[in-house]
Amino acid sequence: MSTASILPTAARGKRIPTIRRLAAWLTSRARDPKAALWLVTGFAVVHAVLWTLILVNLKNGQDVHMDVAEAFAWGQKFLLGYGKHPPLSGWVAGVWFMIFPITDWATYALAMATLGVGLVICWLLALRVVDHRRAFFVVVMLALYPIFNFKGFKYNPDLLQLVTLPLVVLAYFDAFEKRSIKSGVWLGLAGALALMTKYWVLTMIGAIGLAALIHPARLQFLRSPAPWVAIATLAVAMLPHLIWLKQVDFVPLTYAGDTYSLTDRAMIDDLALGYVGHNLALLALPVVLGAIALVWRPWRLTPFPAFARGANSGVNTSQALNVWIIQAVVAIGPPLGAVIFRVYIKTDWGIPLFFLMPLALIAIPAVRVRSVSLLNLTATWLVISLVVLAVSPRIVAYELGEKRTSGATYRARSELARELTEAWHTRFHSRWPVVAAYTDTGQPVTFYSPDHPAPLTPDEPWSSGLTSLDDAKRSGFIGICQVGDWKLEKCEAWMKAHAANAERMVMTTRRFFLGMPGPATAWNIFIVPPAK
């Protein structure tokens, strides 16, 4: 009787010091300036590797997303712009696939490597605002934010902004503190790098500008050379791209105007509400898990108090005010602007705009972050990642069993690309130069074909610059129209106008995975031979 009552206490006595030792070890590494960099870098690498493996499992049986394939296609030529967007995402993809094989897993590794770099930069940024312990807590919260895991599967300009926008904010914090010429140069270069990712970053640049004007210490900053040197540096760094914009008659702006202008007031309001709801839902997971980690006492029934009064030496309130202003502006501004100016707003545009939210919450001086809180949150991240890795094959099997394979990603465009490459080689004994198809078909075909033909989109006024209709007619091309697609009639009309003498054929592709068939897709094919 006495032995039975003593054993649980003894076991509990052994467990509590173990947890405390782990928490103390993690905190000591997070607080040590030298060890902290290795801790955060190692955490980012492990996160990237784990979630690359998870995504490879979850996306098995699917083709890569057309945005990923588009970035790959852009990277085949290092241009100053690609029709719809500035060039940085294409350049990064081009360099990446010079090193890594052109396979599905490499695209997921690219996305996760991008996010891993973003985590490290966000940690450097957080150190300008909070102490080392809080900064590491912020990084783990970000790793639990779905944009940095599940939703981060597709590499595109939106995802790359999770590197370039934190760099801009970091450079702004540096310039705000030092107010020197050198810090202004770095801020200008960071702004140019962000603008070369996507013009949407003007939202964040505008928020930084408002923060500089609203902050109580604005006069010290504005009277220094930093902001004016930054503006001049940005203008000079962007000059080559601006010259390109003029040469192509501002095609990206045409693309934006053609694609995202709306007149239906009800639709505009619904899209703005959907944007807000979508981003709130995504933020809920890291915020809730972070709050639980802050208050949970292992092996105790009573929670830690989450808030405490008094000064907090772990928070730089001046920089924290910058964080709060910037995050508030980029949270409220886009949906409000969409309603006022009647423009389409995509939920994905919120991907790069909320990386400051964990820092904004942890920078509240009343919030207390204890050593065990770091262990709580890190253990939560690790358990979730390992559980998802373990069950990911079953998730795919369940989706296939439920026949949830009707989406575009399950159409066997990779098989189509290989069959068409063989058809071209059989007829012309040369490399297949151009594929003419709409983006959801043409870009994946470019990715999967061993020849990686340049994509040409029918009737698209914002050409990527990778090829042209005249080039396609000289070199020959293969046109593809998907049977049953809502654009079929338009596609067929373009082929009739530009591939009238083409050899016509019909192909049907279907992918089998885990012994189960995916959707069968029929394609109308137009093979135009090279000009003699």
Tab-separated table of N, CA and C in Angstrom, residues 129 173 211 315-330 356-357 359-365:
chain	number	residue	atom	x	y	z
A	129	VAL	N	13.347	43.965	-31.499
A	129	VAL	CA	12.154	44.382	-30.762
A	129	VAL	C	12.074	43.734	-29.387
A	173	PHE	N	13.975	48.863	-39.381
A	173	PHE	CA	14.294	48.938	-37.957
A	173	PHE	C	15.735	49.386	-37.751
A	211	ALA	N	4.294	54.227	-40.677
A	211	ALA	CA	4.862	54.034	-39.343
A	211	ALA	C	5.907	55.093	-39.046
A	315	VAL	N	11.431	43.967	-23.875
A	315	VAL	CA	10.736	44.568	-25.015
A	315	VAL	C	11.257	45.975	-25.255
A	316	ASN	N	11.627	46.244	-26.507
A	316	ASN	CA	11.984	47.592	-26.951
A	316	ASN	C	10.687	48.259	-27.421
A	317	THR	N	10.071	49.037	-26.543
A	317	THR	CA	8.738	49.558	-26.842
A	317	THR	C	8.725	50.508	-28.035
A	318	SER	N	9.824	51.183	-28.293
A	318	SER	CA	9.883	52.077	-29.450
A	318	SER	C	9.757	51.291	-30.749
A	319	GLN	N	10.514	50.199	-30.859
A	319	GLN	CA	10.417	49.366	-32.057
A	319	GLN	C	9.122	48.559	-32.075
A	320	ALA	N	8.636	48.175	-30.896
A	320	ALA	CA	7.365	47.460	-30.833
A	320	ALA	C	6.243	48.317	-31.402
A	321	LEU	N	6.297	49.624	-31.155
A	321	LEU	CA	5.289	50.521	-31.714
A	321	LEU	C	5.340	50.502	-33.239
A	322	ASN	N	6.536	50.448	-33.812
A	322	ASN	CA	6.661	50.304	-35.264
A	322	ASN	C	5.981	49.026	-35.752
A	323	VAL	N	6.204	47.922	-35.037
A	323	VAL	CA	5.595	46.645	-35.415
A	323	VAL	C	4.078	46.748	-35.389
A	324	TRP	N	3.525	47.303	-34.329
A	324	TRP	CA	2.068	47.396	-34.192
A	324	TRP	C	1.462	48.260	-35.293
A	325	ILE	N	2.123	49.368	-35.613
A	325	ILE	CA	1.584	50.249	-36.660
A	325	ILE	C	1.629	49.547	-38.017
A	326	ILE	N	2.775	48.957	-38.352
A	326	ILE	CA	2.927	48.297	-39.654
A	326	ILE	C	1.916	47.170	-39.800
A	327	GLN	N	1.801	46.319	-38.761
A	327	GLN	CA	0.876	45.192	-38.863
A	327	GLN	C	-0.572	45.659	-38.958
A	328	ALA	N	-0.926	46.696	-38.236
A	328	ALA	CA	-2.295	47.216	-38.301
A	328	ALA	C	-2.614	47.746	-39.698
A	329	VAL	N	-1.664	48.459	-40.292
A	329	VAL	CA	-1.904	49.047	-41.623
A	329	VAL	C	-2.062	47.954	-42.676
A	330	VAL	N	-1.180	46.946	-42.678
A	330	VAL	CA	-1.271	45.918	-43.721
A	330	VAL	C	-2.420	44.948	-43.461
A	356	LEU	N	4.358	39.475	-39.171
A	356	LEU	CA	4.647	40.279	-37.976
A	356	LEU	C	3.666	40.028	-36.825
A	357	MET	N	2.574	39.305	-37.090
A	357	MET	CA	1.548	39.159	-36.060
A	357	MET	C	2.059	38.453	-34.804
A	359	LEU	N	5.058	38.438	-33.585
A	359	LEU	CA	5.920	39.414	-32.920
A	359	LEU	C	5.100	40.534	-32.296
A	360	ALA	N	4.065	40.979	-32.992
A	360	ALA	CA	3.214	42.044	-32.451
A	360	ALA	C	2.564	41.618	-31.138
A	361	LEU	N	2.205	40.350	-31.023
A	361	LEU	CA	1.571	39.861	-29.796
A	361	LEU	C	2.596	39.630	-28.688
A	362	ILE	N	3.726	39.014	-29.025
A	362	ILE	CA	4.739	38.709	-28.012
A	362	ILE	C	5.447	39.980	-27.549
A	363	ALA	N	5.403	41.042	-28.356
A	363	ALA	CA	6.028	42.306	-27.967
A	363	ALA	C	5.164	43.126	-27.016
A	364	ILE	N	3.970	42.644	-26.685
A	364	ILE	CA	3.162	43.333	-25.675
A	364	ILE	C	3.878	43.201	-24.336
A	365	PRO	N	4.265	44.292	-23.697
A	365	PRO	CA	5.100	44.202	-22.473
A	365	PRO	C	4.475	43.376	-21.361
